[in-house]
XYZ file of C-alpha atoms in Angstrom:
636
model
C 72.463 110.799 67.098
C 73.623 111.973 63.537
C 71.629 111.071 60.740
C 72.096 111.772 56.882
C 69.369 111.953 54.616
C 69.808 110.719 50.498
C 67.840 111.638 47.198
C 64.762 113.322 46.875
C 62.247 111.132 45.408
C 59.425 109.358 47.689
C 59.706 105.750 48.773
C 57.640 103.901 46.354
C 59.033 99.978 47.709
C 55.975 97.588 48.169
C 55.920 94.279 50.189
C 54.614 91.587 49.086
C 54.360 88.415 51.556
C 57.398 88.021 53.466
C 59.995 87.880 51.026
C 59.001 89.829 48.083
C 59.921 93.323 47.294
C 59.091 95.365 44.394
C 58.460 99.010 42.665
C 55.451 100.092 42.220
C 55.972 101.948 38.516
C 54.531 102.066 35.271
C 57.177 100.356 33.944
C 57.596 96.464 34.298
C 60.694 95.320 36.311
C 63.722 93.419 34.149
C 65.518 91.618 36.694
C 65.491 89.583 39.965
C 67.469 89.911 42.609
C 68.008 87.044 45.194
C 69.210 87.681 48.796
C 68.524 84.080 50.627
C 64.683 83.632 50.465
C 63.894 86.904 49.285
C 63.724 88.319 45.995
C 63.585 91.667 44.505
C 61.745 92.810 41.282
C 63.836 95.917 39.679
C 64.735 97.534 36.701
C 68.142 97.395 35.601
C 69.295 100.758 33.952
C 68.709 102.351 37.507
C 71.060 99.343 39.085
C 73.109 99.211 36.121
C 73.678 103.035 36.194
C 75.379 102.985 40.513
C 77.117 99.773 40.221
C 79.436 97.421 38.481
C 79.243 94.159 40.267
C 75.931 94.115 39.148
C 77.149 95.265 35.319
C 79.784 91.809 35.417
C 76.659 89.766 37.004
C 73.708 91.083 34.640
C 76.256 90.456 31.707
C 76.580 86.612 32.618
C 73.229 86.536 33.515
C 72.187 87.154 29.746
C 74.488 85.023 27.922
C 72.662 82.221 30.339
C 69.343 83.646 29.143
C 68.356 84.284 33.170
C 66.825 87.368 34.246
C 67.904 86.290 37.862
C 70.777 87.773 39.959
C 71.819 85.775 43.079
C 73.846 87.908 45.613
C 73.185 85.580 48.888
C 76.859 86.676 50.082
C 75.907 90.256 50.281
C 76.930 92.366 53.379
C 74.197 93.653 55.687
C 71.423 90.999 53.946
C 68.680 92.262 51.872
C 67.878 95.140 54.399
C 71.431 96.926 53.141
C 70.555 96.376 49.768
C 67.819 97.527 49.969
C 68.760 101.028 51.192
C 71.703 100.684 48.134
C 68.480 100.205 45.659
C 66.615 102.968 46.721
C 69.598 104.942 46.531
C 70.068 104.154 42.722
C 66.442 104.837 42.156
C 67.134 108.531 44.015
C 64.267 107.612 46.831
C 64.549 109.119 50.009
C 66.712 107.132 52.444
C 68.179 107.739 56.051
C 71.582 106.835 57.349
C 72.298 106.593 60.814
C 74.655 104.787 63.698
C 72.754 101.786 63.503
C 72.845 101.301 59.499
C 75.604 103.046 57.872
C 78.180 100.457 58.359
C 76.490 97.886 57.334
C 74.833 99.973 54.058
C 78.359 100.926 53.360
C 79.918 97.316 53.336
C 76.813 96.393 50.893
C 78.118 99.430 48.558
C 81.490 98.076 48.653
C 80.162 94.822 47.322
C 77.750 96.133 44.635
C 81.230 98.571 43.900
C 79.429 101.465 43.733
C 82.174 103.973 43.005
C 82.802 107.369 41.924
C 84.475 106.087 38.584
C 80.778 104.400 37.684
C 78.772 107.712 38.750
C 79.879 111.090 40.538
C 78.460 111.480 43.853
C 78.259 107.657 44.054
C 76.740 105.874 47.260
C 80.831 104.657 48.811
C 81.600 108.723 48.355
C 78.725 109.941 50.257
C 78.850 107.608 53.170
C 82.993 107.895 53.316
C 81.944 111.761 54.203
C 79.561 111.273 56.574
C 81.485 108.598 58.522
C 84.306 111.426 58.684
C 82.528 114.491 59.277
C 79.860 113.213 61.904
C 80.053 109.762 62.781
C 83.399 109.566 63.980
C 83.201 113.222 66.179
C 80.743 111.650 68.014
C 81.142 109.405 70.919
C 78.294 107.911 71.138
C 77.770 107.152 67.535
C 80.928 105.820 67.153
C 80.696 103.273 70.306
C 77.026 102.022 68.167
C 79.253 101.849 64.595
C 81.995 99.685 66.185
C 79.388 97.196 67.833
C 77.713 97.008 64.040
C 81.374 95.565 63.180
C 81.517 92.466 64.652
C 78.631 90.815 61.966
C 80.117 92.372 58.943
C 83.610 90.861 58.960
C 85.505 90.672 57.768
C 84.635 93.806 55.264
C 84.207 96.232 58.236
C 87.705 95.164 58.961
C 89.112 95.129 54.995
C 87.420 98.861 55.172
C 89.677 99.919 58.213
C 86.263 101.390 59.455
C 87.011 99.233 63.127
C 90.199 100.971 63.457
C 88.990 104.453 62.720
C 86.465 103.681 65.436
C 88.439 102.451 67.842
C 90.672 105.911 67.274
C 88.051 108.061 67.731
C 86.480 106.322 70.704
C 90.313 106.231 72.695
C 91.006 110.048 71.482
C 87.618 111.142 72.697
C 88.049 108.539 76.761
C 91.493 109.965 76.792
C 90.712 113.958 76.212
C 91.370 116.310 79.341
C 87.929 116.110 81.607
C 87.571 119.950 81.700
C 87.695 120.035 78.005
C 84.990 117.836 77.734
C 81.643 119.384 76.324
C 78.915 116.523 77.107
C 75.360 115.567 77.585
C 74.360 112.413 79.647
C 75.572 109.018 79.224
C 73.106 108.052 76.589
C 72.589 104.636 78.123
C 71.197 106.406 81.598
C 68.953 108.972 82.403
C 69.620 112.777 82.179
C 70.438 114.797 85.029
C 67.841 117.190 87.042
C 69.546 119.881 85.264
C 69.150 118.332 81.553
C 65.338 117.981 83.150
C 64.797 121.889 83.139
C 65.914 121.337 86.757
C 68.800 123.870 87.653
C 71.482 123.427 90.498
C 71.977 126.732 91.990
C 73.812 127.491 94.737
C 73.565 130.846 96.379
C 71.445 132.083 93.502
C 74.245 131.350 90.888
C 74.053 128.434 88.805
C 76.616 125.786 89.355
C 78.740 123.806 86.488
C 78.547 120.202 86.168
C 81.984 117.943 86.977
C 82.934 116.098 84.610
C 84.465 112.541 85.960
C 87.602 111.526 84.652
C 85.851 107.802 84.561
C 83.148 109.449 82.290
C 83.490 107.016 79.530
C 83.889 103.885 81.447
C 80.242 102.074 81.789
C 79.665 103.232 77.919
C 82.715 100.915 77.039
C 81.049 98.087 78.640
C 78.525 97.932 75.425
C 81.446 96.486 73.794
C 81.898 93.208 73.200
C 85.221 91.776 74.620
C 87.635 91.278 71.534
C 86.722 95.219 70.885
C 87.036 96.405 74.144
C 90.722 95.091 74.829
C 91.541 96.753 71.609
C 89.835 100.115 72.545
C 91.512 100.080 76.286
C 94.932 98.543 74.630
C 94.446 102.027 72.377
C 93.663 104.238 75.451
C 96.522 102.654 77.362
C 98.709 103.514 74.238
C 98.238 107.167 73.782
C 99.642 107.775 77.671
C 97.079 110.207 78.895
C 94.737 108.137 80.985
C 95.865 107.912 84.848
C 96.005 103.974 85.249
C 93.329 103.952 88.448
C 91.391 105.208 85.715
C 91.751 102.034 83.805
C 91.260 99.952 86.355
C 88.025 101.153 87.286
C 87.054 100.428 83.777
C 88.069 97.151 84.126
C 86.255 96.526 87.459
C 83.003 98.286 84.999
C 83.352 95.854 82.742
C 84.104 92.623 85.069
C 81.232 93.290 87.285
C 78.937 94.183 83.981
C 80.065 90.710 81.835
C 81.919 88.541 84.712
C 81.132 88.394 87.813
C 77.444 88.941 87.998
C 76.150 85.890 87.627
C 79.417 83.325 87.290
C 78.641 81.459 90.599
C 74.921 80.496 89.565
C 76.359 79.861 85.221
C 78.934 77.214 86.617
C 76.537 75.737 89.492
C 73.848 75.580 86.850
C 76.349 73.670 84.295
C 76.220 76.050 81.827
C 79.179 76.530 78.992
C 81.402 79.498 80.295
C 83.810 79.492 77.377
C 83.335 83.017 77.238
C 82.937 84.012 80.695
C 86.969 82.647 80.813
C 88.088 84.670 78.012
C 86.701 87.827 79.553
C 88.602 87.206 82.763
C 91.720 86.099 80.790
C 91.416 89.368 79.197
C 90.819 91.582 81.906
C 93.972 89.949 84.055
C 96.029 90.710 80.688
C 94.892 94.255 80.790
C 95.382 95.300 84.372
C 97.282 97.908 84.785
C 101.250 97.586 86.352
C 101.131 100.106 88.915
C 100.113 99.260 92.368
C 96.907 100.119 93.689
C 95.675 100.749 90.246
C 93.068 98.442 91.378
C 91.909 97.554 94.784
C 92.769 93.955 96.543
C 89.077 92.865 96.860
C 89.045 93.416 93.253
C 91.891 91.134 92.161
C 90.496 88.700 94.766
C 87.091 88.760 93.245
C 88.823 87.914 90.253
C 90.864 85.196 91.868
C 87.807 83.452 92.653
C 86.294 83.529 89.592
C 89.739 82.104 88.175
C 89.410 79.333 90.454
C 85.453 78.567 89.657
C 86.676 78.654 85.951
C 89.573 76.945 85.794
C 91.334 79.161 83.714
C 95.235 78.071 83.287
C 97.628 78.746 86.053
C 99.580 81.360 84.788
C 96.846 83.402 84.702
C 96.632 82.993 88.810
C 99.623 83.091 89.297
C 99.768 86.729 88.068
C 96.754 87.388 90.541
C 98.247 85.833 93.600
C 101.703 87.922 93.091
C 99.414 91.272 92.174
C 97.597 90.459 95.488
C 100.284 89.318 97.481
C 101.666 93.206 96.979
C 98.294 94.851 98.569
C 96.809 91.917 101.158
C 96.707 95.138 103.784
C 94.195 95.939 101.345
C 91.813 93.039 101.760
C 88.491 91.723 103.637
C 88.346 88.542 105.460
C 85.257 88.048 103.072
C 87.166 88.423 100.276
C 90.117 85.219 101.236
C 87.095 83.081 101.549
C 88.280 81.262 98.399
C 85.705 77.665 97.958
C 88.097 74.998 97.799
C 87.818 73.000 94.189
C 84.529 70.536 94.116
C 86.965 67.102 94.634
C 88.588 68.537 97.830
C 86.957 68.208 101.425
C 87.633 71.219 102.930
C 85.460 74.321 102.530
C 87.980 77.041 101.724
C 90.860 77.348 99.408
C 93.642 77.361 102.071
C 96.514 76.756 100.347
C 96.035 79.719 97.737
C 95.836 82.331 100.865
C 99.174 80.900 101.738
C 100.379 82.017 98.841
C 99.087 85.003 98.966
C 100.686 85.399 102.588
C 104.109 84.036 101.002
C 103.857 86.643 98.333
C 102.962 89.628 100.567
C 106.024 88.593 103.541
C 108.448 88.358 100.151
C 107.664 91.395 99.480
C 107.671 93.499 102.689
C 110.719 91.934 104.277
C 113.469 93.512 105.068
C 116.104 94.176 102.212
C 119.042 95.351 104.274
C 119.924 98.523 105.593
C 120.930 101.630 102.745
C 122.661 104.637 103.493
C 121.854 107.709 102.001
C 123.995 111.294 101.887
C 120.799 112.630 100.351
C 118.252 113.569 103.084
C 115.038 113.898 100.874
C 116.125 109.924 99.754
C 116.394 109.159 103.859
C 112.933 110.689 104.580
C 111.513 108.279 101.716
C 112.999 105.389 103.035
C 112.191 106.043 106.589
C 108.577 106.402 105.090
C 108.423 103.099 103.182
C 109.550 101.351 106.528
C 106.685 102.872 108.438
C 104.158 102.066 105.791
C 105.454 98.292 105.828
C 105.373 97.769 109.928
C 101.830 98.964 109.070
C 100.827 96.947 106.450
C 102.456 93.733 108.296
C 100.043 94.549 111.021
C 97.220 95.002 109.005
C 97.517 91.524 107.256
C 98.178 90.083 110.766
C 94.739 90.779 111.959
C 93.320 90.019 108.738
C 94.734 86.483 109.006
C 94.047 86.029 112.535
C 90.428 87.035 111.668
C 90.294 84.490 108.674
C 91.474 81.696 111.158
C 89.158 82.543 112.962
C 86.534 81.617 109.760
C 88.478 78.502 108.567
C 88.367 76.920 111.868
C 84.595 76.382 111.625
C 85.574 73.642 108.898
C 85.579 70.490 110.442
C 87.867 69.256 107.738
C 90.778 71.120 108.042
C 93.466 69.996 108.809
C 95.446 71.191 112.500
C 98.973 71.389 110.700
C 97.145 73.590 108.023
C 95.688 76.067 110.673
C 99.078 75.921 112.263
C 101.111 76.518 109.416
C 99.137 79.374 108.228
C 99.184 81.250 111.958
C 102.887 80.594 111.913
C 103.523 82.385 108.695
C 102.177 86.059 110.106
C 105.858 86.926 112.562
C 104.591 87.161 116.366
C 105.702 90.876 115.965
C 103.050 92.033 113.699
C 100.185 90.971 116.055
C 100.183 93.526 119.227
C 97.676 91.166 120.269
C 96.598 87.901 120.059
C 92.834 87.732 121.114
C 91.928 87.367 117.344
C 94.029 84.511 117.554
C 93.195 83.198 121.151
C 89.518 83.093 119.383
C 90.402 81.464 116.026
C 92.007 79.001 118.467
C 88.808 78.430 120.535
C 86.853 78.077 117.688
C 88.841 75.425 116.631
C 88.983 73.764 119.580
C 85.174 73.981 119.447
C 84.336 72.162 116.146
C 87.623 69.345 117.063
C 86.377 68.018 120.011
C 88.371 65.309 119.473
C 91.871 66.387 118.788
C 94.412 64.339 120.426
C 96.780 66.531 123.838
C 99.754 66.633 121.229
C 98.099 68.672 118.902
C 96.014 70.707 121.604
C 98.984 71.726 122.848
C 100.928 72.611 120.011
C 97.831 75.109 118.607
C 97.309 76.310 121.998
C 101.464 76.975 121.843
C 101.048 79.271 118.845
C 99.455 81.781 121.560
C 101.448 83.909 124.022
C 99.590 84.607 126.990
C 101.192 88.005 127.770
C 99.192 89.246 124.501
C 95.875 89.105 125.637
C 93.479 91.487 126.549
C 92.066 91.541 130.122
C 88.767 90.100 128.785
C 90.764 87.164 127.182
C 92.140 86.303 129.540
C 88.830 86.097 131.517
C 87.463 84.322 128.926
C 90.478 81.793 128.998
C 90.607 81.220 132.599
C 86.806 79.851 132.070
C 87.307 78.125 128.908
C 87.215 74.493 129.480
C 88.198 73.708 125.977
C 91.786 74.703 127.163
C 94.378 72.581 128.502
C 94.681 73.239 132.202
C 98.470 74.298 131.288
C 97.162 76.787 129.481
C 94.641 78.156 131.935
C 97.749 78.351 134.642
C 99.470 80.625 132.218
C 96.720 83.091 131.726
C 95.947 82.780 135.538
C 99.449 83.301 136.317
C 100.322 86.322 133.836
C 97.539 88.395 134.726
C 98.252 88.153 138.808
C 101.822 89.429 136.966
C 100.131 91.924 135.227
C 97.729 92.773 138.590
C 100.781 92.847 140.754
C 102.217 95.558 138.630
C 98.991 97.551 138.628
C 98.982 97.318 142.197
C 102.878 97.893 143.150
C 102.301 101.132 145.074
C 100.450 99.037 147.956
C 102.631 96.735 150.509
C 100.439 93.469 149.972
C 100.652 94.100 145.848
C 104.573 93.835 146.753
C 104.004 90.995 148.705
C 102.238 89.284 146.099
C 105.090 89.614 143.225
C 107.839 88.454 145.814
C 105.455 85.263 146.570
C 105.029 84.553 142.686
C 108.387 85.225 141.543
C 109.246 82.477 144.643
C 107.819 79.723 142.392
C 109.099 80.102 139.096
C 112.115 77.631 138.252
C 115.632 79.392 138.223
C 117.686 79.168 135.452
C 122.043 78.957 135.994
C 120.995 79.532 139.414
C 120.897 83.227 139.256
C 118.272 84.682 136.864
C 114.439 83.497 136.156
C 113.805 81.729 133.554
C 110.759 83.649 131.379
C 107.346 82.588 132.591
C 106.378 81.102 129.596
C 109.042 78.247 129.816
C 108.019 78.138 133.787
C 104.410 77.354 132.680
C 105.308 74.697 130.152
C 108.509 73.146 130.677
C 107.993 71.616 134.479
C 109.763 68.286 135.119
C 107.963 64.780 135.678
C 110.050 64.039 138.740
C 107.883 67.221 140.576
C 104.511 65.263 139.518
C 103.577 64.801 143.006
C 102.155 68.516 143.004
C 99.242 67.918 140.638
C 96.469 70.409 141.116
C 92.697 68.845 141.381
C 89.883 70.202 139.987
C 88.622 71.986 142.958
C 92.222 74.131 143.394
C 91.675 75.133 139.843
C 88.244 76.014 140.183
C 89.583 78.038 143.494
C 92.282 79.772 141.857
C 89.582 80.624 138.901
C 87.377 82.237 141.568
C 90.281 83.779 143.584
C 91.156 85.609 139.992
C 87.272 87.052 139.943
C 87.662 88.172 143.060
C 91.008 90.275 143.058
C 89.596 91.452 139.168
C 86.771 92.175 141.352
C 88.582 93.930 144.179
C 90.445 96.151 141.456
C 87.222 97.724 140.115
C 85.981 99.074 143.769
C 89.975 100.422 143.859
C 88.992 101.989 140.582
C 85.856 103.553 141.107
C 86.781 105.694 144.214
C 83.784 106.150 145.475
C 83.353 108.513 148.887
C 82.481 105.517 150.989
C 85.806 103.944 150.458
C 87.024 107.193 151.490
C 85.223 107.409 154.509
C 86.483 103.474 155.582
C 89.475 103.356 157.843
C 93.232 102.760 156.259
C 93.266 99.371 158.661
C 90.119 98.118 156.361
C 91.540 98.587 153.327
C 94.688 97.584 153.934
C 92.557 94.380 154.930
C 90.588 94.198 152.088
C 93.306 94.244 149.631
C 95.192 91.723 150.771
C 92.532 89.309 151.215
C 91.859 90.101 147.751
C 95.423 89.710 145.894
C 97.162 86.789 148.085
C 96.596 83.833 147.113
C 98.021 80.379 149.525
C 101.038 79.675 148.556
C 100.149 75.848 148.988
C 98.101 76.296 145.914
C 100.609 78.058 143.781
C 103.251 75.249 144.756
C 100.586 72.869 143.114
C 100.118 74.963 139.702
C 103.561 75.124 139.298
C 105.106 72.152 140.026
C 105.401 68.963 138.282
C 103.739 68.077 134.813
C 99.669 67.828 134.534
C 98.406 64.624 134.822
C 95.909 62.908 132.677
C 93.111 63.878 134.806
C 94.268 67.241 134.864
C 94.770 67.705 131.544
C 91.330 66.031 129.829
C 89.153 67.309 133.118
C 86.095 66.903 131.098
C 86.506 70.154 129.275
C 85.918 69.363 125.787
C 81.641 69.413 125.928
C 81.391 72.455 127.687
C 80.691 75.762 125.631
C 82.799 79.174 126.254
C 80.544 81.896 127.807
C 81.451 84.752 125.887
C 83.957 85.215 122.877
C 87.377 87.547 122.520
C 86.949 88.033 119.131
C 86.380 91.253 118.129
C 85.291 91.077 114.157
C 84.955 94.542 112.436
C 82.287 95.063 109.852
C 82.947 94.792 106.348
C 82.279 97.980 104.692
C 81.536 98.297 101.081
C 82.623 100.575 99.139
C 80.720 103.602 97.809
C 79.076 102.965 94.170
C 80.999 105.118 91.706
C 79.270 107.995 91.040
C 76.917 107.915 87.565
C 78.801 107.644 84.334
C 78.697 110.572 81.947
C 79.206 110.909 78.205
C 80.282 112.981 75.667
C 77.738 113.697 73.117
């Protein structure tokens, strides 16, 4: 830190109680001056000699035969005038970060200017402003947090906006020009220790960060720091990733802490919603300037708030750009205090809405150049990935939202129907959000069952789905016969180089419904469009149960196929021949009965609804956290 010693003479200020301060001289003091409660006994031809405020006030004072001076409205208090009165008795005083500002505001007052003396106090601490304070970084972040309890003279004195220059020059200067010590708000380095980093014997250069400034900044009150960043952002040189990784600093440093606890606890958080106004105001334009969890983060704390709509609004269109980008911890938005459901599902369908806007498709473009076709070829790629991306996201926040036994089944619904059936490849994450919803509505009426269960397509799930399904009695039986039925499809085809594998596909295809009388109808329709007139061919409970176990058996039957072991081998061609068809035919009685006619009541309630699943499809990926930013670094 700079410092800048005055006069020569030793400090010969006494103390007195708590507010009295004299000189301890030969000579007796002539005049009082009164700062609040405390007083201070001087002589006047040394005061008299620096400054003409207190020439106009002495004068008055004597033609009201008072020996008393009040200057309560003095910058800086009695402290700064005190360090002005040793000055004019030529005493020994120091100036540094943490006083200068508010000494020189105090000099201002008392006009103590060069026309009065040469060499006057205002002179002296102009210079030393200029030639140290502002080259410094650090000392100038200390001077422009002295500013905010002198205004408005530090303002009158322009000494905020030279501060603010110097500060934005200084965060926007080329990293490898940087000469620097440690942030001086963390400890040193190993190296600054004595501790050298060598590497092969030669001794190796420190990096400096291009984010070197950014946790210094945070010091700064708010109204400062949107002018400093506004200034930074001005001047052009700063990459904007760079500013929004001061931002995040400073949201996590005087946000986001400790917001959920301030509004639980009741507690005023006027200011806490000007910082976040402030912060949405200042993120940068470009995209991925800052990350989605970020702006989500944010989000949140907009919503816990209250802060005005327009200000999410911008946050829901920012995120709505990068939702590829998110965590399914992130979307778990608390719904506002007068609302019954647990999460904020409406706002994620906005979010959804904002992100499909975005990435649909725009048309086809023709281009003659071939650098501009490569680019858009790119972009396309980039959204199909994306879409798929925020399709598993969803389908894994579904999967969360369906624990709330509040929410509403047209809600869920809607929200599943808003990611297109092409961007999931599969739908196990949704076949489990599904489950789990069936799981805490035990109680939802076949109508709505069956449309949720309808926003599923069988022919999308995994082998384990389906296993899971076939023993799922949450699940309408309809449901269960599509599973059952698309995985002998999908079994059949594994199996089509053996005779009774062929067998087995002709004896399926046999059942399903023809459509114009010459092609199939798709099996999906076949599961869940059968007539009432064909009702006579309701399944019971033991065919199901039957056809369940027949399913283990051929999944069973595949795996000793698969493991071709030498004992299979050694077994005669009549055996296996046997053993496979035993395995994949199933009686065609008990097809007929699947297929035909609509489930009855009994069929379709079958006591499912109490028993629990015994295993889960969902597989839910860990949410990993990103890397702390490496430790902020300063110039000196």
């Amino acid at each position: 830190m700079k410092h800048m010693k005055l006069g020569s003479k030793p400090d010969v200020f006494q103390t007195e109680g708590s507010n009295i301060r004299f000189v301890a001289t030969e000579l007796a003091t002539d005049i009082v001056i009164s700062i609040g409660d405390v007083k201070f006994y001087l002589h006047k031809f040394p005061l008299l000699s620096k400054s003409s405020r207190l020439q106009r006030l002495v004068a008055s004072s004597n033609e009201e035969s008072s020996d008393e001076v009040d200057i309560s409205d003095i910058p800086g208090g009695h402290s700064a005038f005190e360090i002005c009165a040793k000055f004019c008795y030529g005493m020994i005083v120091t100036l540094n970060a943490y006083n200068v500002l508010a000494v020189r505001c105090a000099a201002e007052y008392l006009e103590m200017l060069e026309t009065i003396d040469k060499g006057n106090l205002i002179y002296k601490i102009d210079v030393f402003l200029t030639s140290s304070i502002f080259r410094t970084w650090k000392d100038s972040i200390i001077v422009l947090q002295s500013t905010k309890s002198l205004q408005p003279w530090s303002e009158n004195l322009k000494v905020i906006n030279q501060c603010i220059d110097s500060i934005a020059s200084k965060a926007s200067t080329d990293p490898s020009e940087v000469e620097w010590s440690y942030t001086y708000n963390r400890k040193k380095l190993q190296s600054e220790n004595g501790v050298d980093s060598h590497w092969n014997g030669v001794r190796m250069q420190q990096m400096v960060p291009k984010d070197w400034w950014v946790e210094d900044l945070c010091e700064l009150e708010m109204e400062l720091y949107k002018r400093v960043i506004l200034t930074i952002k001005a001047k052009g040189r700063i990459h904007a990733i760079v500013i929004g990784e001061a931002l995040r600093a400073y949201a996590f440093r005087r946000l986001l802490g400790s917001l959920e606890d301030a509004v639980s606890n009741g507690t005023d958080c006027t200011k806490r919603r000007v910082v976040l106004e402030n912060i949405v105001f200042l993120l940068p334009t470009e995209k991925g300037s800052v990350s989605c969890g970020f702006l989500l983060k944010l989000l949140r704390a907009a919503c816990l708030l209250e802060s005005a709509e327009s200000y999410r609004d911008n946050l829901v269109k920012r995120i709505g750009t990068q939702l590829d980008g998110a965590s399914v911890v992130d979307l778990l938005i608390p719904a506002a205090s007068d609302e019954n459901c647990l999460y904020n599902v409406d706002l994620i369908m906005a979010i959804v809405e904002q992100f499909m806007s975005h990435h649909s498709d725009t048309g086809k473009l023709s281009f003659e150049d071939d650098d501009e076709i490569v680019e858009v070829e790119n972009f396309a790629s980039v959204s199909i990935t994306s879409k798929l991306a925020v399709a598993k996201l969803i389908d894994e926040y579904l999967g969360e939202i369906a624990k709330d036994p509040n929410l509403p089944v047209l809600k869920f619904i809607e929200l599943a129907e808003m990611v297109s059936a092409t961007s999931r490849q599969t739908h196990d994450g949704l076949y489990h959000a599904i489950d789990m919803y069936l799981k805490e509505h035990p109680s939802l009426p076949k109508s709505e069952k069956k449309r949720l269960c309808g926003l599923m397509d069988c022919k999308k799930l995994s082998q384990e789905a389906c296993m899971h399904a076939v023993q799922n009695e949450r699940l309408p039986l309809r449901v269960v016969v599509q599973v059952l039925f698309f995985e002998q499809v999908r079994a059949s085809a594994a199996s089509a180089r053996s005779d009774s594998a062929a067998d087995l596909s002709l004896a399926v295809h046999s059942l399903l419904p023809r459509e114009n009388g010459n092609s199939y109808g798709s099996s999906r329709s076949a599961a869940t469009t059968t007539t009432e007139e064909d009702g006579s061919g309701v399944p019971t409970s033991s065919d199901i149960n039957s056809f369940r176990s027949m399913r283990l058996a051929t999944n069973g039957a595949g795996s000793e196929r698969s493991s071709a072991s030498s004992e299979i081998n050694k077994n005669s061609e009549d055996k296996s021949t046997t053993g496979k068809a035993k395995a994949m035919l199933m009686p065609k009685k008990m097809l007929s009965k699947l297929w035909s006619g609509k489930t009855t009541n009994v069929g379709e309630n079958s006591g499912s609804e109490t028993s629990e699943s015994p295993g889960s499809a969902n597989n839910t990926e860990e949410v990993k956290s990103t890397p702390s930013r490496n430790t902020r670094r300063s110039m000196s």
